[in-house]
PDB file of N, CA, C and O in Angstrom:
ATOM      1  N   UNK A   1      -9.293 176.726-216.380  1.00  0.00           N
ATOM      2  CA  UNK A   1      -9.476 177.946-217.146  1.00  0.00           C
ATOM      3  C   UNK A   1     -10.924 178.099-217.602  1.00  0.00           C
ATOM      4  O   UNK A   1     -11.534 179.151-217.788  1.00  0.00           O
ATOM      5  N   UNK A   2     -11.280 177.063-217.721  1.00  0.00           N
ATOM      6  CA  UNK A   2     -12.836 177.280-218.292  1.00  0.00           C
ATOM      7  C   UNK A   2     -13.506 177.898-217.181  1.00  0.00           C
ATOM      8  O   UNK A   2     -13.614 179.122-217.247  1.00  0.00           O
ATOM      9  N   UNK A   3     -13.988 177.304-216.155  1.00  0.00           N
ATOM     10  CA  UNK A   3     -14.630 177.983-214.877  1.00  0.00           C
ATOM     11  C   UNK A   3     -14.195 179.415-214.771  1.00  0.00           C
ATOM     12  O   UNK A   3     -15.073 180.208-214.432  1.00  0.00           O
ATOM     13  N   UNK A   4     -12.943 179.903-215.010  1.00  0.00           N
ATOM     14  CA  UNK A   4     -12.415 181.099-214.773  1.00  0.00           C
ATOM     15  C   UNK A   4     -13.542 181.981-215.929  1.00  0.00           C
ATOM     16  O   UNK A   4     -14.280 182.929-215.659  1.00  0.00           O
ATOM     17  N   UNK A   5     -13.363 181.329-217.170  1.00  0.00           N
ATOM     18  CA  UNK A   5     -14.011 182.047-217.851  1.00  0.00           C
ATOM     19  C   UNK A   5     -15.215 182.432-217.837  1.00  0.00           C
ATOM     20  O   UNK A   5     -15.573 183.596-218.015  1.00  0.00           O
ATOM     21  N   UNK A   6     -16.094 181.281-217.579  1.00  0.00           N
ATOM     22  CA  UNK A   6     -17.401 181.021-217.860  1.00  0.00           C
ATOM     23  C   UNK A   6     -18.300 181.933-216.054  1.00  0.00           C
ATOM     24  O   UNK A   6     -19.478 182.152-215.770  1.00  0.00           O
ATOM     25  N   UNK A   7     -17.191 182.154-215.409  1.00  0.00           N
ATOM     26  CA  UNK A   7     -17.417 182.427-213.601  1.00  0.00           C
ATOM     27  C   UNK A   7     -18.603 181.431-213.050  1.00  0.00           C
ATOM     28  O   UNK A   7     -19.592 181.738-212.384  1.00  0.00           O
ATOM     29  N   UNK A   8     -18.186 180.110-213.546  1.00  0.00           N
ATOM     30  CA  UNK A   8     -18.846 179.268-212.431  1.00  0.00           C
ATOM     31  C   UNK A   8     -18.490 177.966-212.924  1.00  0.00           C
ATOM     32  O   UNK A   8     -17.983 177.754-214.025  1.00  0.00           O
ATOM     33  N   UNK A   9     -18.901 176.744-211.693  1.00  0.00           N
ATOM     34  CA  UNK A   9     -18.253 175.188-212.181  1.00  0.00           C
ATOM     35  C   UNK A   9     -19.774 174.643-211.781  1.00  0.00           C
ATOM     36  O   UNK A   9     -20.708 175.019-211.072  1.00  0.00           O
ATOM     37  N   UNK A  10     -19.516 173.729-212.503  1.00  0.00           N
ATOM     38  CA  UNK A  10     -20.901 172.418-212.260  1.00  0.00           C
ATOM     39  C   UNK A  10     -20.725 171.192-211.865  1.00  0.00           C
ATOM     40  O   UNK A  10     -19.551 170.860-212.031  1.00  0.00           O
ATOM     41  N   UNK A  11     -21.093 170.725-211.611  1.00  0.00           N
ATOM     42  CA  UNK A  11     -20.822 169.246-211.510  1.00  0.00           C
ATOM     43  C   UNK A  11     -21.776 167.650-210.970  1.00  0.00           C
ATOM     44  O   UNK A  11     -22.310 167.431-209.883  1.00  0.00           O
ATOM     45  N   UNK A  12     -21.715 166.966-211.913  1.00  0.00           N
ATOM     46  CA  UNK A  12     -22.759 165.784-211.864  1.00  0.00           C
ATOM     47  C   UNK A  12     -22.180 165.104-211.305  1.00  0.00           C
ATOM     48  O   UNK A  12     -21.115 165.234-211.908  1.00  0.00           O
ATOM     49  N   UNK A  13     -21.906 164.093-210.226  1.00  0.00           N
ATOM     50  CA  UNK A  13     -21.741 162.871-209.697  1.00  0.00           C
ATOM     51  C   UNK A  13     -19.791 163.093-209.866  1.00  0.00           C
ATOM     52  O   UNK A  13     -18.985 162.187-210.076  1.00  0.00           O
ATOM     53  N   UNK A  14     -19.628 163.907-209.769  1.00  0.00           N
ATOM     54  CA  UNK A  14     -18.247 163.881-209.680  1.00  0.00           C
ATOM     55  C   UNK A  14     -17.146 163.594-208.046  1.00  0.00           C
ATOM     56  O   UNK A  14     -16.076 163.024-207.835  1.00  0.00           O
ATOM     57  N   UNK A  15     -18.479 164.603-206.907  1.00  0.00           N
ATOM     58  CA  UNK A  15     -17.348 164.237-205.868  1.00  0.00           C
ATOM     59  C   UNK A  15     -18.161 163.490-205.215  1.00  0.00           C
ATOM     60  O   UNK A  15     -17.485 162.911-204.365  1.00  0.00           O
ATOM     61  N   UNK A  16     -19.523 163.097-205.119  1.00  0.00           N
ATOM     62  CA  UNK A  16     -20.434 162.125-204.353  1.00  0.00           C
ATOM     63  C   UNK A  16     -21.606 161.430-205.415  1.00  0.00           C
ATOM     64  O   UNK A  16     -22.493 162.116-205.923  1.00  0.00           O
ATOM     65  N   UNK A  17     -21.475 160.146-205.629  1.00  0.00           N
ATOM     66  CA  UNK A  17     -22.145 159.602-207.019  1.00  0.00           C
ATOM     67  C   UNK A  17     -24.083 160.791-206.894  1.00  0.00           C
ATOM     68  O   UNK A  17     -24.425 161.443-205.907  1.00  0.00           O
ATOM     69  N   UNK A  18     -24.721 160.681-207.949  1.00  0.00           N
ATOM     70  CA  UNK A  18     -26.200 161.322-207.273  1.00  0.00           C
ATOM     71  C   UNK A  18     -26.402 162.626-206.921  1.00  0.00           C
ATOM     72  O   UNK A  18     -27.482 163.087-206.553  1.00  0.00           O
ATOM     73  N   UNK A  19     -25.244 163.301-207.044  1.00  0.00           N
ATOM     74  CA  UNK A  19     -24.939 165.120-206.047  1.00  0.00           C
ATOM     75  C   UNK A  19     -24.989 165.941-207.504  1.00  0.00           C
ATOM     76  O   UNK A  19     -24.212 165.517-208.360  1.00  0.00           O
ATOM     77  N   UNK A  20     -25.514 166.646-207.725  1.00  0.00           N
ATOM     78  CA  UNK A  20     -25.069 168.072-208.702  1.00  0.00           C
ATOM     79  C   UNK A  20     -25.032 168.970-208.094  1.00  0.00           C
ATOM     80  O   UNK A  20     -25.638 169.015-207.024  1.00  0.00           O
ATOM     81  N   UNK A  21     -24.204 170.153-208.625  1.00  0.00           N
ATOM     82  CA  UNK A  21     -24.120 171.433-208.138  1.00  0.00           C
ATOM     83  C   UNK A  21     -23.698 172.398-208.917  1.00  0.00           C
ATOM     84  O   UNK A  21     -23.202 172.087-209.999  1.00  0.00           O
ATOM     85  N   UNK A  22     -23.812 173.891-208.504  1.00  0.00           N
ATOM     86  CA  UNK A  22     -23.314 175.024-208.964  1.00  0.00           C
ATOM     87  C   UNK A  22     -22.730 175.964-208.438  1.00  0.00           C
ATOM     88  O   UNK A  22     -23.431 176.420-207.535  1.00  0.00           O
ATOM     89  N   UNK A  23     -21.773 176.500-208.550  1.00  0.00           N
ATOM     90  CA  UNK A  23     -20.916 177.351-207.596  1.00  0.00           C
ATOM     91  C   UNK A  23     -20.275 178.173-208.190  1.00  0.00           C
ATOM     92  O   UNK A  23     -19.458 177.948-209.083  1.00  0.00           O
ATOM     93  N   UNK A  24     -20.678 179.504-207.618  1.00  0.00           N
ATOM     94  CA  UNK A  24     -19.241 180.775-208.270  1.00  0.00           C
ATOM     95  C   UNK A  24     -18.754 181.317-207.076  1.00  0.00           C
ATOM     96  O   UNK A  24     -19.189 181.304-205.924  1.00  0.00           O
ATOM     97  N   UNK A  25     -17.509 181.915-207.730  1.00  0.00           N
ATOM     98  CA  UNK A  25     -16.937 182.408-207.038  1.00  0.00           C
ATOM     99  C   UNK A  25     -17.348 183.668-205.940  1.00  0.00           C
ATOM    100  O   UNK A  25     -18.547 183.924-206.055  1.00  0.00           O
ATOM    101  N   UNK A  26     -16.863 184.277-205.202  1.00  0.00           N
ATOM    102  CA  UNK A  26     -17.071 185.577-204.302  1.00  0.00           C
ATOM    103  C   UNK A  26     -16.324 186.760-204.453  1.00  0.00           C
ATOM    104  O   UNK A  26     -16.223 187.287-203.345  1.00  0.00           O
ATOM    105  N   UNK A  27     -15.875 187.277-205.141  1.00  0.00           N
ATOM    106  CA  UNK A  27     -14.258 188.159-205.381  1.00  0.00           C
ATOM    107  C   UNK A  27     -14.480 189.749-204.112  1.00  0.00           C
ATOM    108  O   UNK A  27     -15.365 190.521-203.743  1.00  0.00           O
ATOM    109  N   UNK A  28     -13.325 189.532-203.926  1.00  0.00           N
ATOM    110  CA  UNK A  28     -12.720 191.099-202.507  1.00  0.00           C
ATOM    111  C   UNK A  28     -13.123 191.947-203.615  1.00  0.00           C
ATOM    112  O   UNK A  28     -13.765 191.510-204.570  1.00  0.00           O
ATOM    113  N   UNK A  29     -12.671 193.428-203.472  1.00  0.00           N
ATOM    114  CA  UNK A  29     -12.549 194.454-205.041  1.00  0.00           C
ATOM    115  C   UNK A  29     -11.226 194.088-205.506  1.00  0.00           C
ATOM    116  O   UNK A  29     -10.920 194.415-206.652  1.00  0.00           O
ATOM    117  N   UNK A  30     -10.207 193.313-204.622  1.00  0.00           N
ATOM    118  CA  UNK A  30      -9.209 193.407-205.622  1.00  0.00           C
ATOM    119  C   UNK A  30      -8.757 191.950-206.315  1.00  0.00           C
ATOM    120  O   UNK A  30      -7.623 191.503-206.490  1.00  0.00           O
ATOM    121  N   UNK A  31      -9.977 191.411-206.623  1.00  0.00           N
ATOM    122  CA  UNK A  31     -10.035 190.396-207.509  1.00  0.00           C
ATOM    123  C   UNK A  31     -10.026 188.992-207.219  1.00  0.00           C
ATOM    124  O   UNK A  31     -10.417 188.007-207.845  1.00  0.00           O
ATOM    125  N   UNK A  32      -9.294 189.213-205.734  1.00  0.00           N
ATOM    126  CA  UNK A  32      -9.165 187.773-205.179  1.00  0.00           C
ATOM    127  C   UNK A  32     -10.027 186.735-204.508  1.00  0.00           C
ATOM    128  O   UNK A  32     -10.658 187.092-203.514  1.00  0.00           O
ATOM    129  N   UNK A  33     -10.092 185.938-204.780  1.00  0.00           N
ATOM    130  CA  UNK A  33     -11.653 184.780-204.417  1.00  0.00           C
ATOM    131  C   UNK A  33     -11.596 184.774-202.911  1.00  0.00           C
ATOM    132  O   UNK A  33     -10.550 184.456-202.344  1.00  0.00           O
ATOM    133  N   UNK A  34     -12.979 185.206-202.053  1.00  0.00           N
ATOM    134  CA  UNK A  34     -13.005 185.279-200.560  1.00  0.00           C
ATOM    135  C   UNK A  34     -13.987 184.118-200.336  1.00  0.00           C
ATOM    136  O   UNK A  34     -14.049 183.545-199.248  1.00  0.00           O
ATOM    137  N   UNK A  35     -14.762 183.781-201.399  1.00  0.00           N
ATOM    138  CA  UNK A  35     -15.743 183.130-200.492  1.00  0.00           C
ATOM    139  C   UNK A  35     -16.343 182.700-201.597  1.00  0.00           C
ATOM    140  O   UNK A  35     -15.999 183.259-202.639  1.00  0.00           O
ATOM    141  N   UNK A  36     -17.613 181.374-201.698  1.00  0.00           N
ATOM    142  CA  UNK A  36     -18.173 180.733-202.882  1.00  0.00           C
ATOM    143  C   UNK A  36     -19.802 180.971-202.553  1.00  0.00           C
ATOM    144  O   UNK A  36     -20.081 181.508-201.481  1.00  0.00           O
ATOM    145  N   UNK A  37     -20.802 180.604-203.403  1.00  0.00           N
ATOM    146  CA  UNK A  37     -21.705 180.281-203.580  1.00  0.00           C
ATOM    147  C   UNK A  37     -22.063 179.125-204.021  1.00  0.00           C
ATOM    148  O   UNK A  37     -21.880 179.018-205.233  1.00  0.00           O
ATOM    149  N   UNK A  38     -22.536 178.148-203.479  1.00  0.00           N
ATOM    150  CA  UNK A  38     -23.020 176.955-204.488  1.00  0.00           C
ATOM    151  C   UNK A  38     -24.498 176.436-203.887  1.00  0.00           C
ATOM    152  O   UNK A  38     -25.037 176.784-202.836  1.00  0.00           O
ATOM    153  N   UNK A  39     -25.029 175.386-205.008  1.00  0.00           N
ATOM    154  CA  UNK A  39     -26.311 175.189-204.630  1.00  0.00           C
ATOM    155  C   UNK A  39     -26.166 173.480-204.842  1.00  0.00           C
ATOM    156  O   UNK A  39     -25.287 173.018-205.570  1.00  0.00           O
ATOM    157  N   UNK A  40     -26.891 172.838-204.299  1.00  0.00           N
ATOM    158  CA  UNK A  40     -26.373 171.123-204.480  1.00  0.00           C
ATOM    159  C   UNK A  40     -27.788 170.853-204.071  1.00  0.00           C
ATOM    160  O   UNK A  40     -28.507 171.523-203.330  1.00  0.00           O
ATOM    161  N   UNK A  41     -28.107 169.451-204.863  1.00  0.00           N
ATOM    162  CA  UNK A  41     -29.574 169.012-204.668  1.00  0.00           C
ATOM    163  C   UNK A  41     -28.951 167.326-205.590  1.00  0.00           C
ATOM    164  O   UNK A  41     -27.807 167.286-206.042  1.00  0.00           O
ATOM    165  N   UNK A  42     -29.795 166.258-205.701  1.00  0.00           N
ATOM    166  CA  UNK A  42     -29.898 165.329-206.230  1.00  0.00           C
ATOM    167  C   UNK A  42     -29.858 165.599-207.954  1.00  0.00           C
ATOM    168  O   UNK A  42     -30.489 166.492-208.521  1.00  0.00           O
ATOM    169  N   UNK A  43     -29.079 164.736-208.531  1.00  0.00           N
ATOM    170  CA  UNK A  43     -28.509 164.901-210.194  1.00  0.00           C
ATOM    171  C   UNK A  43     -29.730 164.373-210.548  1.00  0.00           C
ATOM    172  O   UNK A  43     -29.921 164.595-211.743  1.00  0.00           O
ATOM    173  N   UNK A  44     -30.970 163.557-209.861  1.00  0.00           N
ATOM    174  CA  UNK A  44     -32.091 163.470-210.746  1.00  0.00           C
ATOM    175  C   UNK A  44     -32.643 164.489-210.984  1.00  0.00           C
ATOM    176  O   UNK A  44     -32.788 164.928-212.125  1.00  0.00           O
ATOM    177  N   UNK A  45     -33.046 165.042-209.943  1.00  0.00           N
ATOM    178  CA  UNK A  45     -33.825 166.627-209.984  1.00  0.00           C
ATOM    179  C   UNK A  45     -32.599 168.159-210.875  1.00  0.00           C
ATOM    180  O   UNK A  45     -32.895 169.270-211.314  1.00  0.00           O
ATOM    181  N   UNK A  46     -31.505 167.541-210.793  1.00  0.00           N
ATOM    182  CA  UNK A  46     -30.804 168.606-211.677  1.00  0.00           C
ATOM    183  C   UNK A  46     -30.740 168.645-212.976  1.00  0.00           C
ATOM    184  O   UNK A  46     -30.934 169.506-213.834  1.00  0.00           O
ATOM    185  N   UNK A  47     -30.358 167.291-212.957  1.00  0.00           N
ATOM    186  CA  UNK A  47     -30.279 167.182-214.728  1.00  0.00           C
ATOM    187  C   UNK A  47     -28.801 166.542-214.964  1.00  0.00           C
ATOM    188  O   UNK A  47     -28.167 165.990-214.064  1.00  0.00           O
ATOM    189  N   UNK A  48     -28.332 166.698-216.332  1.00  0.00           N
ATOM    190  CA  UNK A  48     -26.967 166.443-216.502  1.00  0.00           C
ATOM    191  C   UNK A  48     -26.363 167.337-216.657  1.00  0.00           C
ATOM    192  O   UNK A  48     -25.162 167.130-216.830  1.00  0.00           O
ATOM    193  N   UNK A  49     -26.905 168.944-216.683  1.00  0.00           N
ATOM    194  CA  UNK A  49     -25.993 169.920-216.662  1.00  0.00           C
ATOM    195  C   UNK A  49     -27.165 170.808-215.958  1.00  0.00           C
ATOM    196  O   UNK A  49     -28.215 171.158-216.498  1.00  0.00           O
ATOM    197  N   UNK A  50     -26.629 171.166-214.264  1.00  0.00           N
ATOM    198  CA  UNK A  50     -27.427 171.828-213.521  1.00  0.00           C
ATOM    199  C   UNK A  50     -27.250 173.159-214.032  1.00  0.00           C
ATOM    200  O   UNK A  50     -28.213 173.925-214.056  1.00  0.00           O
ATOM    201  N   UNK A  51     -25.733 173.632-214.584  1.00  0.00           N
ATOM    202  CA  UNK A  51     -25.441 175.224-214.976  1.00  0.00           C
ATOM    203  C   UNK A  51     -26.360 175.581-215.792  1.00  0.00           C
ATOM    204  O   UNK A  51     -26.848 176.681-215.531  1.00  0.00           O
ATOM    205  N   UNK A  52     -26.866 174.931-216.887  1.00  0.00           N
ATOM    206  CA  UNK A  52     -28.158 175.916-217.335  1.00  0.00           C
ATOM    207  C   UNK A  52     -29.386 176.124-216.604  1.00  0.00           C
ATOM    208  O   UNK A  52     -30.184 176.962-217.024  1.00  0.00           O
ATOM    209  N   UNK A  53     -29.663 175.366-215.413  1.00  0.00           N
ATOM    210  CA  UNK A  53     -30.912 176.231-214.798  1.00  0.00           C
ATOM    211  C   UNK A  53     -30.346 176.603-213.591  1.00  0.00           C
ATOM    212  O   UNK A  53     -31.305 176.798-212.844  1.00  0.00           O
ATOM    213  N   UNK A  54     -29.255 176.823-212.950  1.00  0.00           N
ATOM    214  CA  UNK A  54     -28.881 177.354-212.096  1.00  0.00           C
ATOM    215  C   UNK A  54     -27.947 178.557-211.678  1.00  0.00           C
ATOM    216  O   UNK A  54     -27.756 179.133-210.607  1.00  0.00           O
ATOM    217  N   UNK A  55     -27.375 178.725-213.126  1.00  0.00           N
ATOM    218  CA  UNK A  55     -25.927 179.697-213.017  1.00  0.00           C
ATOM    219  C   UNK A  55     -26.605 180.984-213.111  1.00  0.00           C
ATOM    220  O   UNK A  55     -25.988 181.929-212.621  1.00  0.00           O
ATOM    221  N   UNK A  56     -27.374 181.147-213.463  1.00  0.00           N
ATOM    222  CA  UNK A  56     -27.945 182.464-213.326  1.00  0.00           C
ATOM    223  C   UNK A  56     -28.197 182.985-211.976  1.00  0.00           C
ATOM    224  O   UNK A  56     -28.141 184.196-211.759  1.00  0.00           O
ATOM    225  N   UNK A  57     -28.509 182.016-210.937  1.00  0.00           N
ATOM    226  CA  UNK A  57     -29.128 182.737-209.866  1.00  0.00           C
ATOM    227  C   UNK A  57     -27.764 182.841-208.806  1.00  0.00           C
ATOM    228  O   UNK A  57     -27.485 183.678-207.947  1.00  0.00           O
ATOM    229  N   UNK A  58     -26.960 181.444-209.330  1.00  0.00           N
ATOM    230  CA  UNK A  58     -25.938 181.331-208.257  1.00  0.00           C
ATOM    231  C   UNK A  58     -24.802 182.552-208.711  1.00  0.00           C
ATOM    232  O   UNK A  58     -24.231 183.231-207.858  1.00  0.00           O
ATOM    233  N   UNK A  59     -24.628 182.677-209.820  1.00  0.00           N
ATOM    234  CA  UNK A  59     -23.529 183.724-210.330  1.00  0.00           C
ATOM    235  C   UNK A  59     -24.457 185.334-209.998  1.00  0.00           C
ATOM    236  O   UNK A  59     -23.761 186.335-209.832  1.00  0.00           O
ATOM    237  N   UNK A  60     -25.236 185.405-209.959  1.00  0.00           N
ATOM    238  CA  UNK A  60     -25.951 186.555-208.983  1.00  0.00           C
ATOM    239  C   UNK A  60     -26.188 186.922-207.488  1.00  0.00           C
ATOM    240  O   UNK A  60     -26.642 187.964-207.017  1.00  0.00           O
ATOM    241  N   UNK A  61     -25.787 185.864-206.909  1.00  0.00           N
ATOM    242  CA  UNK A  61     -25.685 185.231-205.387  1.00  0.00           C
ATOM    243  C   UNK A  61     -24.509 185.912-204.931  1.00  0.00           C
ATOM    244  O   UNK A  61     -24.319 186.695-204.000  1.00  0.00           O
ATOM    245  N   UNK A  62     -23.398 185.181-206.255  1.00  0.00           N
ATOM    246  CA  UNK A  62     -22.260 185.974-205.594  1.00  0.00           C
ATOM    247  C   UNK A  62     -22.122 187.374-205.773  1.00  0.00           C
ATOM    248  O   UNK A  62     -21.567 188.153-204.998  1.00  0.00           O
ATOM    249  N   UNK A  63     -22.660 187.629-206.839  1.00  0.00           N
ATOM    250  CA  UNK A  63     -22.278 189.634-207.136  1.00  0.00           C
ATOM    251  C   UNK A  63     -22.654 189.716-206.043  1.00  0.00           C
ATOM    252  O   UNK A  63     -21.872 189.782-205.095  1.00  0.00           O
ATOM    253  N   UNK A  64     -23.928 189.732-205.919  1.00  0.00           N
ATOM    254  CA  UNK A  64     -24.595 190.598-204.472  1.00  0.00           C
ATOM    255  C   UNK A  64     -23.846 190.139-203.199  1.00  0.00           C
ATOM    256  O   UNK A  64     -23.649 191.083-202.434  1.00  0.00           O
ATOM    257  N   UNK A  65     -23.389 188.988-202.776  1.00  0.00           N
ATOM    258  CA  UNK A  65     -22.107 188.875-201.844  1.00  0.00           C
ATOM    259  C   UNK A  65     -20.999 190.016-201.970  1.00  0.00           C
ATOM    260  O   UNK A  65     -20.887 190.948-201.175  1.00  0.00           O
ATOM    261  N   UNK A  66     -20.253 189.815-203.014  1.00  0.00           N
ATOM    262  CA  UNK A  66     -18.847 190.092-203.408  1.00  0.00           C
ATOM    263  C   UNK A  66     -19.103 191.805-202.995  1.00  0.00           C
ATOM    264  O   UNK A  66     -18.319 192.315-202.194  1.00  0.00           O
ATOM    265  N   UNK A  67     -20.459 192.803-203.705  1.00  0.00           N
ATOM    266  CA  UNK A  67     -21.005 194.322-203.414  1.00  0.00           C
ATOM    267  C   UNK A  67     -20.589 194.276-202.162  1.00  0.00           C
ATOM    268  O   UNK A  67     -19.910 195.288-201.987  1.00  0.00           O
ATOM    269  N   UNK A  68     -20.654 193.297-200.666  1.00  0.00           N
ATOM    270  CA  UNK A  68     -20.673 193.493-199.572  1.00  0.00           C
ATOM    271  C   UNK A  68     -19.312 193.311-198.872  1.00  0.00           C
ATOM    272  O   UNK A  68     -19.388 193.349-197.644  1.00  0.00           O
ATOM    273  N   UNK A  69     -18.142 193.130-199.365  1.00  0.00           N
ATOM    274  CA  UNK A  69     -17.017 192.583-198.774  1.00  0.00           C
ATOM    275  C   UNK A  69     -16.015 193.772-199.269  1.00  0.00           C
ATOM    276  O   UNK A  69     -15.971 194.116-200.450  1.00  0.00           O
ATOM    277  N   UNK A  70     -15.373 194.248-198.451  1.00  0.00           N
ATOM    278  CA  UNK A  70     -14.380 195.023-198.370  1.00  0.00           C
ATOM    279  C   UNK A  70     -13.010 194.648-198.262  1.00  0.00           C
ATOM    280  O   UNK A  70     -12.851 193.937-197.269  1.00  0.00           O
ATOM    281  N   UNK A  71     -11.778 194.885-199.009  1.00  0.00           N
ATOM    282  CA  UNK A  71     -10.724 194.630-198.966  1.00  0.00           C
ATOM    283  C   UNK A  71      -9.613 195.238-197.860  1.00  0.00           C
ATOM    284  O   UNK A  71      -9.344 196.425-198.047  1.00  0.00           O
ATOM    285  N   UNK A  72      -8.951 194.606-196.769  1.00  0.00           N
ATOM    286  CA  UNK A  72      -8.784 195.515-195.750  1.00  0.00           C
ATOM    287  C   UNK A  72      -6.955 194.994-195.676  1.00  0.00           C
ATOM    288  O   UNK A  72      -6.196 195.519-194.862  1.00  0.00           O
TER     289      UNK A  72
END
């Protein structure tokens, strides 16, 4: 629920020790998740919470995706 809220997840060393990332969702118009955005680089160079220097660009990644996808 949080990710739902916040429209994006982070994560430090959770699915590969050393990995961070950021990822939102892609939504059709009728709400349903088609596709992701994420960005992944080394947790030294990220930090311990990549979402504050990254969610901005990645949760903008997807709008401008999501503008392009049609529900058919």
């Amino acid at each position: 629920e949080r990710v739902r809220r916040r429209g994006y997840a982070e994560s430090v060393g959770e699915r590969e020790a050393g990995v961070a990332s950021v990822s939102a969702p892609v939504h059709a118009p009728d709400g349903t998740v088609v596709a992701a955005v994420s960005v992944s680089g080394p947790a030294s160079r990220f930090g311990s919470a990549p979402g504050r220097r990254f969610r901005a660009a990645v949760v903008a990644a997807a709008g401008d995706l999501a503008r392009g996808v049609t529900s058919e």
